[in-house]
Each structure stands twice: as structure tokens, then as C-alpha cells.
PDB file of C-alpha atoms in Angstrom:
ATOM      1  CA  UNK A1227      -4.064  -4.031   3.813  1.00 93.00           C
ATOM      2  CA  UNK A1228      -1.365  -6.012   5.560  1.00 95.00           C
ATOM      3  CA  UNK A1229      -0.297  -7.793   2.372  1.00 97.00           C
ATOM      4  CA  UNK A1230      -0.471  -6.720  -1.255  1.00 98.00           C
ATOM      5  CA  UNK A1231       0.305  -9.283  -3.959  1.00 98.00           C
ATOM      6  CA  UNK A1232       1.667  -8.093  -7.297  1.00 97.00           C
ATOM      7  CA  UNK A1233       0.023  -9.816 -10.275  1.00 97.00           C
ATOM      8  CA  UNK A1234       1.353  -9.298 -13.825  1.00 96.00           C
ATOM      9  CA  UNK A1235      -1.375  -7.815 -15.987  1.00 95.00           C
ATOM     10  CA  UNK A1236      -0.326 -10.065 -18.860  1.00 95.00           C
ATOM     11  CA  UNK A1237      -0.884 -13.279 -16.875  1.00 95.00           C
ATOM     12  CA  UNK A1238      -4.677 -13.811 -16.741  1.00 95.00           C
ATOM     13  CA  UNK A1239      -4.127 -17.438 -15.689  1.00 96.00           C
ATOM     14  CA  UNK A1240      -2.949 -16.040 -12.334  1.00 96.00           C
ATOM     15  CA  UNK A1241      -5.935 -13.763 -11.691  1.00 96.00           C
ATOM     16  CA  UNK A1242      -8.240 -16.372 -10.128  1.00 95.00           C
ATOM     17  CA  UNK A1243      -5.389 -17.793  -8.049  1.00 96.00           C
ATOM     18  CA  UNK A1244      -4.634 -14.321  -6.734  1.00 97.00           C
ATOM     19  CA  UNK A1245      -8.281 -13.779  -5.811  1.00 96.00           C
ATOM     20  CA  UNK A1246      -8.247 -17.073  -3.903  1.00 96.00           C
ATOM     21  CA  UNK A1247      -5.073 -16.144  -1.993  1.00 97.00           C
ATOM     22  CA  UNK A1248      -4.924 -14.747   1.541  1.00 96.00           C
ATOM     23  CA  UNK A1249      -3.574 -11.389   0.386  1.00 98.00           C
ATOM     24  CA  UNK A1250      -5.560  -8.411   1.638  1.00 97.00           C
ATOM     25  CA  UNK A1251      -4.947  -6.564  -1.638  1.00 97.00           C
ATOM     26  CA  UNK A1252      -4.037  -7.391  -5.229  1.00 98.00           C
ATOM     27  CA  UNK A1253      -1.909  -5.053  -7.338  1.00 98.00           C
ATOM     28  CA  UNK A1254      -2.351  -5.798 -11.027  1.00 97.00           C
ATOM     29  CA  UNK A1255       0.729  -4.523 -12.793  1.00 97.00           C
ATOM     30  CA  UNK A1256       0.757  -2.964 -16.258  1.00 97.00           C
ATOM     31  CA  UNK A1257       4.205  -1.427 -15.803  1.00 96.00           C
ATOM     32  CA  UNK A1258       7.412  -3.337 -15.036  1.00 91.00           C
ATOM     33  CA  UNK A1259       5.856  -6.814 -15.164  1.00 92.00           C
ATOM     34  CA  UNK A1260       4.608  -6.394 -18.737  1.00 95.00           C
ATOM     35  CA  UNK A1261       6.895  -6.237 -21.783  1.00 95.00           C
ATOM     36  CA  UNK A1262       6.236  -3.322 -24.126  1.00 94.00           C
ATOM     37  CA  UNK A1263       5.100  -5.714 -26.851  1.00 94.00           C
ATOM     38  CA  UNK A1264       2.322  -7.043 -24.605  1.00 95.00           C
ATOM     39  CA  UNK A1265       1.018  -3.821 -23.042  1.00 96.00           C
ATOM     40  CA  UNK A1266      -2.093  -3.634 -25.248  1.00 96.00           C
ATOM     41  CA  UNK A1267      -2.907  -7.303 -24.650  1.00 96.00           C
ATOM     42  CA  UNK A1268      -2.501  -6.897 -20.898  1.00 97.00           C
ATOM     43  CA  UNK A1269      -4.845  -3.921 -20.851  1.00 96.00           C
ATOM     44  CA  UNK A1270      -7.554  -5.899 -22.621  1.00 96.00           C
ATOM     45  CA  UNK A1271      -7.415  -8.969 -20.397  1.00 96.00           C
ATOM     46  CA  UNK A1272      -7.204  -6.896 -17.227  1.00 97.00           C
ATOM     47  CA  UNK A1273     -10.133  -4.706 -18.246  1.00 96.00           C
ATOM     48  CA  UNK A1274     -12.216  -7.843 -18.860  1.00 96.00           C
ATOM     49  CA  UNK A1275     -11.263  -9.223 -15.467  1.00 96.00           C
ATOM     50  CA  UNK A1276     -12.121  -5.979 -13.654  1.00 96.00           C
ATOM     51  CA  UNK A1277     -15.627  -6.199 -15.140  1.00 94.00           C
ATOM     52  CA  UNK A1278     -16.068  -9.843 -14.150  1.00 95.00           C
ATOM     53  CA  UNK A1279     -18.416 -11.153 -11.431  1.00 95.00           C
ATOM     54  CA  UNK A1280     -15.393 -12.642  -9.649  1.00 95.00           C
ATOM     55  CA  UNK A1281     -13.785  -9.225  -9.269  1.00 95.00           C
ATOM     56  CA  UNK A1282     -17.076  -7.582  -8.353  1.00 93.00           C
ATOM     57  CA  UNK A1283     -17.787 -10.057  -5.553  1.00 94.00           C
ATOM     58  CA  UNK A1284     -14.278 -10.044  -4.067  1.00 95.00           C
ATOM     59  CA  UNK A1285     -13.688  -8.238  -0.785  1.00 94.00           C
ATOM     60  CA  UNK A1286     -10.014  -7.626  -1.578  1.00 96.00           C
ATOM     61  CA  UNK A1287      -8.606  -4.176  -2.222  1.00 97.00           C
ATOM     62  CA  UNK A1288      -8.007  -3.977  -5.965  1.00 97.00           C
ATOM     63  CA  UNK A1289      -5.070  -1.871  -7.155  1.00 98.00           C
ATOM     64  CA  UNK A1290      -3.733  -1.298 -10.651  1.00 98.00           C
ATOM     65  CA  UNK A1291      -0.216  -0.038 -11.275  1.00 98.00           C
ATOM     66  CA  UNK A1292      -0.318   1.844 -14.555  1.00 98.00           C
ATOM     67  CA  UNK A1293       2.636   3.055 -16.582  1.00 97.00           C
ATOM     68  CA  UNK A1294       4.205   6.445 -15.740  1.00 97.00           C
ATOM     69  CA  UNK A1295       2.250   9.576 -16.593  1.00 96.00           C
ATOM     70  CA  UNK A1296       4.888  10.643 -19.116  1.00 94.00           C
ATOM     71  CA  UNK A1297       4.877   7.273 -20.911  1.00 96.00           C
ATOM     72  CA  UNK A1298       3.030   6.634 -24.195  1.00 96.00           C
ATOM     73  CA  UNK A1299       1.017   3.909 -22.446  1.00 97.00           C
ATOM     74  CA  UNK A1300      -0.537   6.025 -19.694  1.00 97.00           C
ATOM     75  CA  UNK A1301      -3.691   7.269 -21.440  1.00 97.00           C
ATOM     76  CA  UNK A1302      -4.573   3.810 -22.760  1.00 97.00           C
ATOM     77  CA  UNK A1303      -3.927   2.292 -19.313  1.00 97.00           C
ATOM     78  CA  UNK A1304      -6.389   4.688 -17.709  1.00 97.00           C
ATOM     79  CA  UNK A1305      -8.999   4.057 -20.365  1.00 96.00           C
ATOM     80  CA  UNK A1306      -8.769   0.336 -19.614  1.00 96.00           C
ATOM     81  CA  UNK A1307      -8.686   0.359 -15.822  1.00 95.00           C
ATOM     82  CA  UNK A1308     -10.726   3.319 -14.582  1.00 96.00           C
ATOM     83  CA  UNK A1309     -13.664   1.172 -13.553  1.00 89.00           C
ATOM     84  CA  UNK A1310     -15.913   0.879 -10.534  1.00 87.00           C
ATOM     85  CA  UNK A1311     -14.049  -2.118  -9.118  1.00 90.00           C
ATOM     86  CA  UNK A1312     -10.648  -0.421  -8.870  1.00 95.00           C
ATOM     87  CA  UNK A1313      -9.913   0.930  -5.393  1.00 96.00           C
ATOM     88  CA  UNK A1314      -6.447   2.411  -5.953  1.00 98.00           C
ATOM     89  CA  UNK A1315      -4.524   3.492  -9.042  1.00 98.00           C
ATOM     90  CA  UNK A1316      -0.794   3.203  -8.427  1.00 98.00           C
ATOM     91  CA  UNK A1317       1.258   5.924 -10.135  1.00 98.00           C
ATOM     92  CA  UNK A1318       4.929   4.975 -10.642  1.00 97.00           C
ATOM     93  CA  UNK A1319       7.955   7.230 -11.069  1.00 96.00           C
ATOM     94  CA  UNK A1320       6.286  10.581 -10.314  1.00 96.00           C
ATOM     95  CA  UNK A1321       8.289  13.670 -11.184  1.00 95.00           C
ATOM     96  CA  UNK A1322       6.257  16.432  -9.547  1.00 97.00           C
ATOM     97  CA  UNK A1323       3.021  17.176  -7.654  1.00 98.00           C
ATOM     98  CA  UNK A1324       1.655  18.700 -10.865  1.00 98.00           C
ATOM     99  CA  UNK A1325       2.137  15.337 -12.563  1.00 97.00           C
ATOM    100  CA  UNK A1326      -0.054  13.735  -9.890  1.00 97.00           C
ATOM    101  CA  UNK A1327      -2.708  16.393 -10.354  1.00 97.00           C
ATOM    102  CA  UNK A1328      -2.696  16.037 -14.142  1.00 97.00           C
ATOM    103  CA  UNK A1329      -3.154  12.288 -13.765  1.00 97.00           C
ATOM    104  CA  UNK A1330      -6.152  12.850 -11.502  1.00 96.00           C
ATOM    105  CA  UNK A1331      -7.677  15.291 -14.002  1.00 96.00           C
ATOM    106  CA  UNK A1332      -7.422  12.568 -16.651  1.00 96.00           C
ATOM    107  CA  UNK A1333      -8.947   9.992 -14.309  1.00 96.00           C
ATOM    108  CA  UNK A1334     -11.807  12.329 -13.384  1.00 95.00           C
ATOM    109  CA  UNK A1335     -12.606  12.934 -17.053  1.00 95.00           C
ATOM    110  CA  UNK A1336     -13.017   9.198 -17.638  1.00 95.00           C
ATOM    111  CA  UNK A1337     -15.079   8.798 -14.459  1.00 95.00           C
ATOM    112  CA  UNK A1338     -17.407  11.599 -15.554  1.00 93.00           C
ATOM    113  CA  UNK A1339     -17.853  10.061 -19.007  1.00 93.00           C
ATOM    114  CA  UNK A1340     -18.674   6.664 -17.495  1.00 93.00           C
ATOM    115  CA  UNK A1341     -20.828   7.979 -14.668  1.00 92.00           C
ATOM    116  CA  UNK A1342     -18.727   6.255 -12.034  1.00 91.00           C
ATOM    117  CA  UNK A1343     -19.763   6.888  -8.452  1.00 83.00           C
ATOM    118  CA  UNK A1344     -16.935   4.927  -6.827  1.00 74.00           C
ATOM    119  CA  UNK A1345     -13.799   6.979  -7.304  1.00 84.00           C
ATOM    120  CA  UNK A1346     -10.432   5.239  -7.127  1.00 93.00           C
ATOM    121  CA  UNK A1347      -7.843   6.863  -4.899  1.00 97.00           C
ATOM    122  CA  UNK A1348      -4.181   7.282  -5.760  1.00 98.00           C
ATOM    123  CA  UNK A1349      -1.146   5.400  -4.464  1.00 98.00           C
ATOM    124  CA  UNK A1350       2.072   7.256  -5.307  1.00 98.00           C
ATOM    125  CA  UNK A1351       5.386   5.427  -5.659  1.00 98.00           C
ATOM    126  CA  UNK A1352       8.519   6.766  -3.999  1.00 98.00           C
ATOM    127  CA  UNK A1353      11.226   5.102  -6.085  1.00 97.00           C
ATOM    128  CA  UNK A1354      13.721   7.776  -7.140  1.00 97.00           C
ATOM    129  CA  UNK A1355      15.953  10.266  -5.310  1.00 97.00           C
ATOM    130  CA  UNK A1356      13.741  13.081  -6.592  1.00 98.00           C
ATOM    131  CA  UNK A1357      10.537  11.431  -5.385  1.00 98.00           C
ATOM    132  CA  UNK A1358      12.081  10.754  -1.976  1.00 98.00           C
ATOM    133  CA  UNK A1359      13.161  14.390  -1.702  1.00 98.00           C
ATOM    134  CA  UNK A1360       9.691  15.720  -2.597  1.00 98.00           C
ATOM    135  CA  UNK A1361       7.691  12.909  -0.989  1.00 98.00           C
ATOM    136  CA  UNK A1362       5.600  15.215   1.177  1.00 98.00           C
ATOM    137  CA  UNK A1363       4.542  17.501  -1.705  1.00 98.00           C
ATOM    138  CA  UNK A1364       3.674  14.402  -3.718  1.00 98.00           C
ATOM    139  CA  UNK A1365       1.579  13.029  -0.853  1.00 98.00           C
ATOM    140  CA  UNK A1366      -0.173  16.408  -0.483  1.00 98.00           C
ATOM    141  CA  UNK A1367      -0.674  16.978  -4.209  1.00 98.00           C
ATOM    142  CA  UNK A1368      -4.402  16.185  -4.145  1.00 97.00           C
ATOM    143  CA  UNK A1369      -7.032  14.949  -1.652  1.00 96.00           C
ATOM    144  CA  UNK A1370      -7.373  11.738  -3.675  1.00 97.00           C
ATOM    145  CA  UNK A1371      -3.828  10.653  -2.803  1.00 98.00           C
ATOM    146  CA  UNK A1372      -4.323   7.838  -0.279  1.00 98.00           C
ATOM    147  CA  UNK A1373      -0.748   6.780   0.355  1.00 98.00           C
ATOM    148  CA  UNK A1374       2.923   6.578  -0.551  1.00 98.00           C
ATOM    149  CA  UNK A1375       4.504   3.284  -1.588  1.00 98.00           C
ATOM    150  CA  UNK A1376       8.240   2.806  -1.233  1.00 98.00           C
ATOM    151  CA  UNK A1377      10.102   1.194  -4.140  1.00 97.00           C
ATOM    152  CA  UNK A1378      13.559   0.230  -2.949  1.00 96.00           C
ATOM    153  CA  UNK A1379      14.626  -1.652  -6.071  1.00 94.00           C
ATOM    154  CA  UNK A1380      14.223   1.364  -8.350  1.00 96.00           C
ATOM    155  CA  UNK A1381      15.587   3.672  -5.659  1.00 97.00           C
ATOM    156  CA  UNK A1382      18.698   1.699  -4.692  1.00 97.00           C
ATOM    157  CA  UNK A1383      19.881  -0.288  -7.720  1.00 96.00           C
ATOM    158  CA  UNK A1384      20.794   2.641 -10.019  1.00 96.00           C
ATOM    159  CA  UNK A1385      22.795   4.156  -7.155  1.00 97.00           C
ATOM    160  CA  UNK A1386      24.577   0.885  -6.246  1.00 97.00           C
ATOM    161  CA  UNK A1387      23.145   0.997  -2.711  1.00 97.00           C
ATOM    162  CA  UNK A1388      23.049  -2.460  -1.182  1.00 95.00           C
ATOM    163  CA  UNK A1389      19.573  -3.667  -0.277  1.00 89.00           C
ATOM    164  CA  UNK A1390      21.182  -5.465   2.655  1.00 91.00           C
ATOM    165  CA  UNK A1391      22.301  -2.123   4.141  1.00 95.00           C
ATOM    166  CA  UNK A1392      19.814  -1.922   7.001  1.00 96.00           C
ATOM    167  CA  UNK A1393      20.692   1.713   7.733  1.00 97.00           C
ATOM    168  CA  UNK A1394      19.952   2.730   4.134  1.00 97.00           C
ATOM    169  CA  UNK A1395      16.651   0.850   4.137  1.00 97.00           C
ATOM    170  CA  UNK A1396      15.666   2.390   7.477  1.00 97.00           C
ATOM    171  CA  UNK A1397      16.542   5.877   6.235  1.00 97.00           C
ATOM    172  CA  UNK A1398      14.356   5.552   3.133  1.00 98.00           C
ATOM    173  CA  UNK A1399      11.526   4.048   5.174  1.00 98.00           C
ATOM    174  CA  UNK A1400      11.715   6.785   7.793  1.00 98.00           C
ATOM    175  CA  UNK A1401      11.720   9.604   5.234  1.00 98.00           C
ATOM    176  CA  UNK A1402       8.738   8.102   3.421  1.00 98.00           C
ATOM    177  CA  UNK A1403       6.817   7.537   6.650  1.00 98.00           C
ATOM    178  CA  UNK A1404       7.404  11.097   7.863  1.00 98.00           C
ATOM    179  CA  UNK A1405       6.266  12.529   4.530  1.00 98.00           C
ATOM    180  CA  UNK A1406       3.143  10.370   4.600  1.00 98.00           C
ATOM    181  CA  UNK A1407       2.480  11.308   8.213  1.00 97.00           C
ATOM    182  CA  UNK A1408       2.726  15.026   7.502  1.00 97.00           C
ATOM    183  CA  UNK A1409       0.303  14.656   4.595  1.00 98.00           C
ATOM    184  CA  UNK A1410      -2.102  12.470   6.587  1.00 97.00           C
ATOM    185  CA  UNK A1411      -1.854   9.479   4.233  1.00 98.00           C
ATOM    186  CA  UNK A1412      -0.590   5.932   4.750  1.00 97.00           C
ATOM    187  CA  UNK A1413       2.873   4.588   3.935  1.00 98.00           C
ATOM    188  CA  UNK A1414       3.253   1.190   2.284  1.00 98.00           C
ATOM    189  CA  UNK A1415       6.402  -0.915   2.206  1.00 97.00           C
ATOM    190  CA  UNK A1416       8.386  -2.119  -0.795  1.00 96.00           C
ATOM    191  CA  UNK A1417       8.599  -5.531  -2.405  1.00 96.00           C
ATOM    192  CA  UNK A1418      11.431  -7.893  -1.457  1.00 95.00           C
ATOM    193  CA  UNK A1419      13.051  -9.475  -4.494  1.00 93.00           C
ATOM    194  CA  UNK A1420      14.781 -12.473  -2.874  1.00 94.00           C
ATOM    195  CA  UNK A1421      11.809 -14.835  -2.714  1.00 96.00           C
ATOM    196  CA  UNK A1422      13.777 -17.626  -1.035  1.00 96.00           C
ATOM    197  CA  UNK A1423      14.974 -15.347   1.789  1.00 96.00           C
ATOM    198  CA  UNK A1424      11.955 -15.613   4.057  1.00 96.00           C
ATOM    199  CA  UNK A1425      13.906 -14.408   7.098  1.00 96.00           C
ATOM    200  CA  UNK A1426      15.049 -11.321   5.225  1.00 96.00           C
ATOM    201  CA  UNK A1427      11.480 -10.578   4.118  1.00 97.00           C
ATOM    202  CA  UNK A1428      10.230 -10.981   7.685  1.00 97.00           C
ATOM    203  CA  UNK A1429      12.949  -8.755   9.143  1.00 96.00           C
ATOM    204  CA  UNK A1430      12.271  -5.992   6.624  1.00 97.00           C
ATOM    205  CA  UNK A1431       8.528  -6.260   7.210  1.00 97.00           C
ATOM    206  CA  UNK A1432       9.083  -5.894  10.951  1.00 96.00           C
ATOM    207  CA  UNK A1433      11.175  -2.779  10.412  1.00 97.00           C
ATOM    208  CA  UNK A1434       8.386  -1.336   8.300  1.00 97.00           C
ATOM    209  CA  UNK A1435       5.756  -2.192  10.893  1.00 96.00           C
ATOM    210  CA  UNK A1436       7.859  -0.606  13.648  1.00 95.00           C
ATOM    211  CA  UNK A1437       7.874   2.574  11.562  1.00 97.00           C
ATOM    212  CA  UNK A1438       4.108   2.585  11.170  1.00 95.00           C
ATOM    213  CA  UNK A1439       3.797   1.290   7.616  1.00 97.00           C
ATOM    214  CA  UNK A1440       0.416  -0.158   6.716  1.00 95.00           C
ATOM    215  CA  UNK A1441       1.709  -3.372   5.143  1.00 97.00           C
ATOM    216  CA  UNK A1442       4.198  -4.893   2.719  1.00 98.00           C
ATOM    217  CA  UNK A1443       4.203  -5.687  -0.977  1.00 97.00           C
ATOM    218  CA  UNK A1444       4.577  -9.349  -1.978  1.00 97.00           C
ATOM    219  CA  UNK A1445       5.902 -10.602  -5.292  1.00 96.00           C
ATOM    220  CA  UNK A1446       5.212 -14.271  -4.528  1.00 96.00           C
ATOM    221  CA  UNK A1447       2.329 -16.009  -2.715  1.00 96.00           C
ATOM    222  CA  UNK A1448       4.798 -17.516  -0.224  1.00 96.00           C
ATOM    223  CA  UNK A1449       5.373 -14.029   1.217  1.00 98.00           C
ATOM    224  CA  UNK A1450       1.707 -13.334   1.971  1.00 98.00           C
ATOM    225  CA  UNK A1451       1.434 -15.288   5.221  1.00 97.00           C
ATOM    226  CA  UNK A1452       4.540 -13.600   6.614  1.00 98.00           C
ATOM    227  CA  UNK A1453       3.234 -10.118   5.830  1.00 98.00           C
ATOM    228  CA  UNK A1454      -0.160 -10.922   7.312  1.00 97.00           C
ATOM    229  CA  UNK A1455       1.458 -12.204  10.475  1.00 96.00           C
ATOM    230  CA  UNK A1456       3.895  -9.318  10.919  1.00 96.00           C
ATOM    231  CA  UNK A1457       1.305  -6.593  10.327  1.00 95.00           C
ATOM    232  CA  UNK A1458      -1.311  -8.209  12.557  1.00 88.00           C
ATOM    233  CA  UNK A1459      -1.681  -6.797  16.106  1.00 82.00           C
ATOM    234  CA  UNK A1460      -0.183  -9.146  18.686  1.00 77.00           C
ATOM    235  CA  UNK A1461      -2.145 -10.529  21.627  1.00 74.00           C
ATOM    236  CA  UNK A1462      -0.130  -8.338  23.979  1.00 75.00           C
ATOM    237  CA  UNK A1463      -0.794  -5.214  21.894  1.00 75.00           C
ATOM    238  CA  UNK A1464      -4.512  -5.943  21.747  1.00 76.00           C
ATOM    239  CA  UNK A1465      -4.719  -6.636  25.488  1.00 69.00           C
ATOM    240  CA  UNK A1466      -2.928  -3.386  26.343  1.00 71.00           C
ATOM    241  CA  UNK A1467      -4.987  -1.381  23.854  1.00 71.00           C
ATOM    242  CA  UNK A1468      -8.234  -2.729  25.340  1.00 73.00           C
ATOM    243  CA  UNK A1469      -7.025  -1.713  28.810  1.00 71.00           C
ATOM    244  CA  UNK A1470      -6.282   1.769  27.536  1.00 72.00           C
ATOM    245  CA  UNK A1471      -9.710   2.118  25.927  1.00 72.00           C
ATOM    246  CA  UNK A1472     -11.443   1.019  29.140  1.00 71.00           C
ATOM    247  CA  UNK A1473      -9.233   3.305  31.243  1.00 69.00           C
ATOM    248  CA  UNK A1474      -9.977   6.262  28.982  1.00 68.00           C
ATOM    249  CA  UNK A1475     -13.707   5.801  29.493  1.00 67.00           C
ATOM    250  CA  UNK A1476     -13.224   5.718  33.264  1.00 64.00           C
ATOM    251  CA  UNK A1477     -10.910   8.744  33.177  1.00 60.00           C
ATOM    252  CA  UNK A1478     -13.437  10.736  31.173  1.00 63.00           C
ATOM    253  CA  UNK A1479     -16.081  10.073  33.803  1.00 59.00           C
ATOM    254  CA  UNK A1480     -13.681  11.413  36.463  1.00 61.00           C
ATOM    255  CA  UNK A1481     -12.640  14.342  34.306  1.00 56.00           C
ATOM    256  CA  UNK A1482      -9.014  13.164  34.195  1.00 55.00           C
ATOM    257  CA  UNK A1483      -6.703  13.870  31.264  1.00 58.00           C
ATOM    258  CA  UNK A1484      -3.390  12.030  31.271  1.00 59.00           C
ATOM    259  CA  UNK A1485      -3.398   8.874  33.388  1.00 61.00           C
ATOM    260  CA  UNK A1486      -1.431   5.662  33.909  1.00 66.00           C
ATOM    261  CA  UNK A1487      -2.130   2.181  32.475  1.00 66.00           C
ATOM    262  CA  UNK A1488       0.238  -0.708  33.274  1.00 67.00           C
ATOM    263  CA  UNK A1489       2.761   1.776  34.593  1.00 66.00           C
ATOM    264  CA  UNK A1490       2.747   3.838  31.385  1.00 70.00           C
ATOM    265  CA  UNK A1491       1.571   7.421  31.072  1.00 67.00           C
ATOM    266  CA  UNK A1492      -1.349   7.634  28.655  1.00 69.00           C
ATOM    267  CA  UNK A1493      -2.552  10.750  26.882  1.00 66.00           C
ATOM    268  CA  UNK A1494      -3.922  11.754  23.478  1.00 71.00           C
ATOM    269  CA  UNK A1495      -1.427  10.133  21.046  1.00 73.00           C
ATOM    270  CA  UNK A1496      -1.361   6.869  23.026  1.00 72.00           C
ATOM    271  CA  UNK A1497      -5.150   6.803  23.202  1.00 74.00           C
ATOM    272  CA  UNK A1498      -5.461   7.280  19.433  1.00 75.00           C
ATOM    273  CA  UNK A1499      -2.981   4.467  18.838  1.00 77.00           C
ATOM    274  CA  UNK A1500      -4.833   2.132  21.219  1.00 72.00           C
ATOM    275  CA  UNK A1501      -8.144   2.881  19.528  1.00 73.00           C
ATOM    276  CA  UNK A1502      -6.594   2.139  16.122  1.00 73.00           C
ATOM    277  CA  UNK A1503      -5.236  -1.214  17.370  1.00 80.00           C
ATOM    278  CA  UNK A1504      -8.623  -2.194  18.792  1.00 74.00           C
ATOM    279  CA  UNK A1505     -10.369  -1.211  15.553  1.00 77.00           C
ATOM    280  CA  UNK A1506      -7.907  -3.269  13.489  1.00 79.00           C
ATOM    281  CA  UNK A1507      -8.238  -6.252  15.835  1.00 78.00           C
ATOM    282  CA  UNK A1508     -12.020  -6.127  15.504  1.00 79.00           C
ATOM    283  CA  UNK A1509     -11.790  -5.833  11.714  1.00 78.00           C
ATOM    284  CA  UNK A1510      -9.648  -8.951  11.654  1.00 82.00           C
ATOM    285  CA  UNK A1511     -11.941 -10.805  14.055  1.00 78.00           C
ATOM    286  CA  UNK A1512      -9.290 -11.008  16.788  1.00 79.00           C
ATOM    287  CA  UNK A1513     -11.515  -9.520  19.491  1.00 77.00           C
ATOM    288  CA  UNK A1514     -15.168  -8.864  20.085  1.00 68.00           C
TER     289      UNK A1514
END
């Protein structure tokens, strides 16, 4: 899920275009992108789309960002979007781990009523000082939590923190990544509002990748190719990872633990990372 394209739930004319894009995932938004007066309409058109053959046959990860649990729209959002084709339900503005668990109870009740076998996992937004402070408990709230998604706009703007402050961005990224790592879930990077600033988007994506984020949110199709490129293993990374995997097999035959590949000491954490790179490269068709 190198790239995730936000799609307003009230813009059905964009749904087919999004499916045809190169984004790995689509995040249909019922929250910020939809005016309160159009929430009900957006739910209806999105529910129809999620039941369509086009959605069913797509190999993209399908995500829906619903309205906050405490909002008057939450129950109706769930009723519309808890369907077999939804892979992740994105919960914005969480206030506590209990809030995450109560949302999952509501989701499970709908799944049981509809006899759904495929169970959507949960993507939790980190977009407030509170959520950043309790990010690890949020990530560990329930086994169905799959990841944490950073939301820098909501986090920074109310506090007058400049988005161009690289140190502030890095700090929020690092805290989110550590919380996700402790909980054993993925971390996903924020959207970048300045669509014309392709260099800024690329630089922020690279910082996220260097911190082990899974991918980056895109608010415009022009950002997709950059995200896909940045979060794709490089030729050098793949070549080194393949060497490590081969060396590990040889070392196991000799009964050797830590060993050296290309002048670098290799042991358990490095082996796991190399295996992950090789698996991702194979998934993307970059190596046999």
C-alpha cells in the first residue's frame, strides 16, 4: 500500500477514475470531504459503489473513512459501508482505546447480521495531541487495529505549527512509528496539502519511508506516481537483500549465527528486514 488516494464520498463521478488509477489503495471519505448537508447522499452512492462489480473485481485495497465515533453520522456511516468489499475502516479523531473498541463492537454487530465472512480491519488516525500521546494504547486497543495513520493537518494547524518545520514533522512521524511498532501494526503517512509542491511531497514521503512507514496518502492523482516510486524498494536494496537471504541459507547450513555480507554484520533484525524487502519486491514483480 505504497499510495492511498483520497476520494470524496460525495463525488461518484470520480469513483471509476480512482479505480483506474495507479494507487495501491483508495480511501473513500465520508468525513472532511463531505459537507454535512450531503452526508446521507454520500452514504447512498458509496454503498452502491461498494456493491458494484467494478469494486468487487478490483485488486486495490478499499478503505472508507467514516465520521468520528462521537458524531451523529457514525452509526449511519457504518450501516452503509460495512460490506464485504471494504478492507479497512478508517476511524478519525479517536479519543480513547475504549472508543476504538466500541466502534468495533458496532461493526461486529452489523457483520453478524449480514453474515459477512470478510472482516474489515481498522485504521486509526493520529491527528490530535491527545491521540499522539496515547498512540500506542490506541494501536493496541483491539486485534482488529491494522495500523495508525498520521494526520498532520489536523494535528498542526490548530496549534499554529508550521508544516514546513521538518523537525516537527519528524517528531510526529517518529512518535507514531514507535507506537505502531510497539503494537505490531503498520504506520501510514499523512496527506500533503500543497498539490503543486511535488518536491515537498517527495521529500516528506522519503522521510516517512526512512522511518519505516508503509506508504503515503495522496489527495490528488498527480501525487500517486511519486508515492509509488518513493515507497518501492530500490535496485540496490533488492540486490543487497537477495545477498542476505542467500547468505542466511548458507550460514544455517554451517550452523553460523551472525555473519558478514558486503562488509556489514548481519543478524536477526537485518535478516527479517531483508526478507521483507525481497517479499515486497516479488509482490511488485521486481524480482523472480
